[in-house]
Amino acid sequence: MVFWRSKKKSDDSPPAQPSGPAQQEPSTAADHGQAAATPKASPPAASAPAASPPAAAAESSAGLFGRFRNGLEKTRRALNTDIRDLFKDEGRLVDDEFLGELFAKLIRTDMGAGPAEELRDDVAKRYRGRKVGLDEVLESITAQTQAMLQQDAAPLNLPGKPSVILVVGVNGSGKTTSIGKLSHHLTSQGKKIVLGAGDTFRAAAVEQLTIWSERIGCDIVTGKQGADPASVAFQTVDKAIEIGADVAIIDTAGRLQTQSNLMQELDKIRRVVGKKVEDAPHEVLLVLDATAGQNAISQAKGFSDAAGCTGIILAKLDGSARGGVILPIRRQFELPVKFVGLGESIEDIAEFDADSFATALFAD
């Protein structure tokens, strides 16, 4: 059996809060075998008000750079400390020894050997045999990283009402939290959202997504624990059609990419929602955990093949010094990075911009 919760008009009661940081699962365990109570829609926490639609739609480049810079702080500090250690006050001769040390520092960000070699080789091409300062090397690396991260414009494909988004990723990747942030992002643009709690095998996932729906003030469709996820997806799209929602966002169970039988379930969900809305799902977003480093690449490969992914949300950038993993992801997969998660609050998600990201990654 599948249940849905409709929002109510906001009242004066405080919004429900996820227990612990937003990246953590809530500790409560409601019985989802019973019909869900109707939550009260509440605005986001007062400490971080939602952006107005114009601000959300047209964030300035300076503001976006600042958000990336804050989100990439751990990676940036590690890189700048490591690279700065290569230099003396009077500069450093760019020779084989220096280039080898620079390569080792870049590898530590989990960007992989290929991108690190390209960045090193660009520095060698520009400066070999010369004495250079830190600023010159950072300028070279930043420019080359911007070029490596360039991608065609990749806004969300939302062709009609409702547009359907599936969100996939392994357990612990930050998938459910990313759905909450994405939902808030779209709601701040004036869109009406319905959430589908398709991760029915994990009660905490349903619990957490329900809390997000209460904070955002949107409808949610849930099912009994262990219910068929495809059924929840079908009912979510059905409810979105019924209430005239703009977007249906459906959570899916966090699967290991090696479990082929469970990957087949993702294909079943795709087929089921396609029966309700033409060409659905319109987006299949893969959530990757930046703290997973190179393992994120194998996740991307497995899910991309099974689920027909159309884009990536790179989560938990603020919690890792491995932000360089975005480089091999862009290189090895023809998947655009659409969003990055930059912190724990509901507003901490941003549309990806290669120039701002690269500049923030190496900013002093």
XYZ file of C-alpha atoms in Angstrom:
364
model
C 0.000 0.000 0.000
C 1.176 3.489 -0.849
C 0.370 6.625 1.154
C 0.697 10.284 0.337
C 0.959 13.283 2.592
C -0.361 16.607 1.443
C 0.979 19.882 2.678
C -1.096 22.295 4.710
C -0.880 26.038 4.861
C 1.927 27.183 7.106
C 1.032 27.904 10.711
C 3.045 29.390 13.552
C 4.556 26.112 14.716
C 8.327 25.716 14.280
C 9.547 23.600 11.377
C 10.545 20.011 11.934
C 14.303 19.542 11.942
C 16.286 16.489 10.895
C 18.038 15.047 13.926
C 21.741 15.828 13.672
C 23.549 17.335 10.695
C 21.818 17.239 7.368
C 24.206 14.600 6.030
C 23.221 12.197 8.819
C 20.239 9.913 8.880
C 17.567 10.780 11.465
C 17.540 8.621 14.554
C 13.748 8.384 14.823
C 11.988 5.290 13.482
C 8.306 5.854 12.749
C 6.143 2.881 11.792
C 5.617 3.292 8.046
C 3.268 0.370 7.927
C 0.524 2.768 9.029
C -0.952 5.623 7.059
C 1.181 8.690 7.489
C -0.131 11.684 9.383
C -0.498 14.895 7.435
C 2.477 17.167 8.167
C 2.288 20.889 8.501
C 4.191 22.733 5.861
C 6.801 25.037 7.336
C 9.317 27.443 5.884
C 13.008 26.573 6.029
C 14.801 27.317 9.272
C 14.806 31.003 10.107
C 18.585 31.094 10.290
C 18.821 30.500 6.533
C 15.840 32.004 4.668
C 15.017 30.838 1.178
C 16.327 32.909 -1.674
C 13.767 34.847 -3.656
C 13.050 33.421 -7.126
C 15.031 36.159 -8.928
C 18.038 35.614 -6.669
C 17.833 31.861 -7.073
C 17.550 32.145 -10.837
C 20.350 34.637 -11.334
C 23.043 34.162 -8.727
C 25.967 36.485 -9.398
C 29.289 34.989 -10.406
C 30.926 36.604 -7.378
C 28.366 35.041 -5.055
C 28.731 31.637 -6.705
C 32.523 31.808 -6.403
C 32.172 32.574 -2.702
C 29.900 29.573 -2.174
C 32.280 27.276 -4.037
C 35.230 28.691 -2.119
C 33.567 27.956 1.217
C 32.436 24.509 0.132
C 35.882 23.579 -1.152
C 37.696 24.921 1.880
C 39.208 21.592 2.972
C 40.458 20.716 -0.501
C 41.700 24.264 -1.074
C 43.567 24.417 2.221
C 45.219 21.069 1.604
C 46.224 22.025 -1.926
C 47.506 25.472 -1.040
C 49.448 24.185 1.937
C 50.986 21.384 -0.111
C 51.800 23.548 -3.123
C 53.022 26.451 -1.009
C 55.438 24.061 0.702
C 57.142 23.578 -2.666
C 58.277 27.173 -2.747
C 60.890 29.254 -1.062
C 60.569 32.992 -0.579
C 62.588 33.667 -3.736
C 60.630 31.183 -5.863
C 61.452 27.752 -7.221
C 63.182 26.450 -10.328
C 60.818 24.396 -12.468
C 62.856 21.236 -13.009
C 62.148 17.503 -12.868
C 62.350 17.462 -9.079
C 59.829 20.280 -8.714
C 57.468 18.762 -11.297
C 57.560 15.394 -9.550
C 56.713 16.991 -6.215
C 53.894 19.017 -7.772
C 52.422 15.870 -9.326
C 52.428 14.131 -5.931
C 50.607 17.065 -4.309
C 47.910 17.104 -6.997
C 47.333 13.352 -6.714
C 46.395 13.802 -3.060
C 43.133 15.490 -4.107
C 42.022 12.234 -5.819
C 42.019 13.828 -9.247
C 43.786 10.762 -10.605
C 47.016 10.329 -12.529
C 45.706 11.530 -15.892
C 44.496 15.011 -14.833
C 47.466 15.453 -12.490
C 49.846 14.684 -15.359
C 48.112 17.232 -17.600
C 48.338 19.949 -14.977
C 51.980 19.148 -14.282
C 52.826 19.071 -17.985
C 51.163 22.443 -18.556
C 53.328 23.964 -15.827
C 56.379 22.338 -17.430
C 55.467 23.710 -20.857
C 55.039 27.226 -19.539
C 57.865 27.473 -17.034
C 60.468 24.698 -17.341
C 63.954 26.027 -16.646
C 62.587 29.206 -15.091
C 62.317 30.289 -11.488
C 58.665 30.908 -10.689
C 56.528 31.953 -7.746
C 53.448 30.373 -6.236
C 51.044 32.755 -7.976
C 52.296 31.830 -11.451
C 51.916 28.105 -10.835
C 48.434 28.507 -9.357
C 47.405 30.623 -12.349
C 48.528 27.904 -14.750
C 46.820 25.116 -12.808
C 43.583 27.081 -12.460
C 43.371 27.886 -16.172
C 44.028 24.274 -17.166
C 41.496 22.963 -14.631
C 38.851 25.342 -15.987
C 39.474 23.970 -19.470
C 39.261 20.369 -18.259
C 35.966 20.991 -16.448
C 34.205 22.809 -19.263
C 30.931 21.237 -20.307
C 27.959 22.206 -22.378
C 25.246 24.086 -20.517
C 23.347 21.470 -18.531
C 20.236 22.940 -16.903
C 17.691 20.504 -15.550
C 15.475 19.076 -18.275
C 11.997 20.029 -17.064
C 9.877 19.895 -20.224
C 6.371 19.899 -18.783
C 4.015 19.236 -15.886
C 4.969 17.031 -14.298
C 8.624 16.533 -15.112
C 10.037 13.433 -13.438
C 13.454 13.209 -11.766
C 14.894 9.949 -10.438
C 17.749 10.223 -7.954
C 20.122 7.274 -7.609
C 23.284 6.482 -5.655
C 24.750 4.105 -3.102
C 23.807 4.172 0.557
C 25.628 6.911 2.422
C 26.335 9.018 -0.655
C 24.135 11.870 0.566
C 21.318 10.964 -1.813
C 18.319 11.703 0.399
C 19.825 14.939 1.690
C 20.589 16.012 -1.876
C 16.938 15.411 -2.789
C 15.877 17.700 0.035
C 18.269 20.429 -1.099
C 17.250 20.069 -4.750
C 13.574 20.229 -3.797
C 14.146 23.411 -1.816
C 16.148 24.863 -4.714
C 13.262 24.247 -7.130
C 10.620 25.371 -4.649
C 12.471 28.668 -4.209
C 11.996 29.152 -7.960
C 8.235 28.836 -7.550
C 7.876 25.217 -8.635
C 5.425 22.806 -7.033
C 7.146 19.591 -5.978
C 6.007 16.078 -5.060
C 8.513 13.736 -3.440
C 8.433 9.950 -3.743
C 10.066 7.923 -0.952
C 11.117 5.004 -3.145
C 13.872 3.758 -0.828
C 11.352 1.523 0.897
C 13.924 -0.946 2.227
C 15.390 1.577 4.639
C 12.964 3.112 7.132
C 15.404 5.897 7.987
C 15.414 7.067 4.362
C 11.622 7.409 4.340
C 11.760 9.140 7.705
C 14.395 11.602 6.560
C 12.648 12.422 3.287
C 9.386 12.986 5.175
C 11.142 15.495 7.433
C 12.531 17.284 4.377
C 9.030 17.490 2.886
C 7.755 19.080 6.085
C 10.509 21.682 6.086
C 10.023 22.515 2.420
C 6.237 22.357 2.495
C 5.707 19.883 -0.331
C 3.699 16.697 -0.781
C 5.267 13.270 -0.355
C 4.226 9.743 -1.326
C 5.416 6.911 0.935
C 4.811 3.179 1.228
C 5.144 0.413 3.760
C 8.657 -0.695 4.540
C 9.690 -3.232 1.921
C 6.972 -2.168 -0.538
C 7.695 -2.306 -4.262
C 9.688 0.856 -5.085
C 8.246 0.895 -8.607
C 4.762 1.109 -7.098
C 5.782 4.120 -5.015
C 7.276 5.739 -8.119
C 4.078 5.108 -10.091
C 1.886 6.583 -7.348
C 4.207 9.588 -6.981
C 3.836 10.486 -10.636
C 0.092 9.816 -10.437
C -0.193 12.217 -7.496
C 1.887 14.838 -9.300
C -0.519 14.678 -12.235
C -3.529 14.881 -9.937
C -2.429 18.016 -8.071
C -0.771 19.745 -11.023
C 2.773 19.597 -9.662
C 5.646 20.862 -11.757
C 8.172 18.220 -10.726
C 8.083 14.742 -9.180
C 11.371 13.794 -7.512
C 11.706 10.110 -6.680
C 14.230 8.632 -4.269
C 15.501 5.138 -5.036
C 17.146 2.548 -2.849
C 20.892 2.981 -2.365
C 22.358 0.036 -4.152
C 25.861 -1.249 -4.602
C 26.668 -0.952 -8.274
C 27.688 -4.629 -8.405
C 24.214 -5.953 -7.524
C 22.810 -6.534 -11.003
C 19.424 -7.815 -9.818
C 18.838 -4.639 -7.862
C 20.013 -2.551 -10.774
C 17.269 -4.200 -12.796
C 14.822 -2.678 -10.346
C 15.990 0.785 -11.368
C 15.190 -0.128 -14.943
C 11.727 -1.250 -13.809
C 11.129 2.120 -12.150
C 12.130 3.868 -15.379
C 9.627 1.809 -17.357
C 6.822 2.332 -14.836
C 7.069 6.131 -14.728
C 7.360 6.187 -18.517
C 3.888 4.690 -18.702
C 2.440 7.657 -16.816
C 4.336 10.541 -18.440
C 5.796 10.593 -21.930
C 9.612 10.382 -22.009
C 9.807 10.086 -18.214
C 12.067 10.086 -16.369
C 13.336 13.336 -17.801
C 16.378 13.358 -15.517
C 18.219 10.556 -13.711
C 20.623 12.228 -11.314
C 23.477 10.242 -9.800
C 24.593 11.417 -6.348
C 28.308 10.849 -5.757
C 30.030 11.292 -2.421
C 33.100 13.509 -2.851
C 34.622 11.903 0.246
C 34.593 8.529 -1.551
C 37.400 9.663 -3.823
C 38.271 7.305 -6.666
C 35.579 4.835 -5.570
C 33.054 7.423 -6.739
C 34.167 6.692 -10.289
C 33.183 3.016 -10.150
C 29.856 4.076 -8.657
C 29.297 6.418 -11.568
C 30.052 3.694 -14.083
C 27.739 1.108 -12.542
C 24.774 3.405 -12.028
C 25.205 5.216 -15.319
C 25.018 1.944 -17.241
C 22.045 0.585 -15.295
C 19.925 3.663 -14.788
C 20.692 5.768 -17.834
C 21.970 8.657 -15.756
C 21.745 12.134 -17.261
C 23.744 14.116 -14.716
C 25.662 14.129 -11.465
C 25.175 15.758 -8.076
C 28.549 15.827 -6.316
C 27.713 15.801 -2.607
C 29.694 16.448 0.586
C 32.340 18.632 -1.025
C 32.564 20.575 2.212
C 33.527 17.442 4.145
C 36.427 16.315 1.970
C 39.905 17.288 0.840
C 39.268 15.211 -2.287
C 37.386 17.697 -4.404
C 39.724 16.943 -7.299
C 37.734 13.756 -7.981
C 35.469 15.861 -10.170
C 38.201 15.889 -12.849
C 38.301 12.134 -13.600
C 34.517 12.005 -13.309
C 34.192 14.612 -16.052
C 36.884 12.896 -18.113
C 35.623 9.326 -17.968
C 31.884 9.864 -18.240
C 29.799 11.818 -20.655
C 27.725 13.065 -17.767
C 27.481 16.732 -16.863
C 27.897 17.758 -13.248
C 24.621 19.575 -12.616
C 24.799 20.395 -8.909
C 27.303 20.328 -6.074
C 26.550 20.014 -2.379
C 28.464 22.633 -0.411
C 27.382 22.217 3.211
C 24.832 20.876 5.640
C 22.023 23.436 5.468
C 19.077 23.207 3.106
C 20.387 26.046 0.925
C 23.817 24.471 0.447
C 23.453 23.307 -3.128
C 24.555 25.178 -6.240
C 24.395 24.688 -9.971
C 27.823 23.713 -11.224
C 29.972 26.317 -12.961
C 33.398 25.201 -14.217
C 35.148 28.573 -14.035
C 33.952 29.410 -10.531
C 34.664 25.881 -9.312
C 38.244 25.780 -10.644
C 39.028 29.271 -9.379
C 37.686 28.416 -5.935
C 39.589 25.117 -5.879
C 42.957 26.844 -6.137
C 42.143 30.253 -4.652
C 44.759 31.467 -2.185
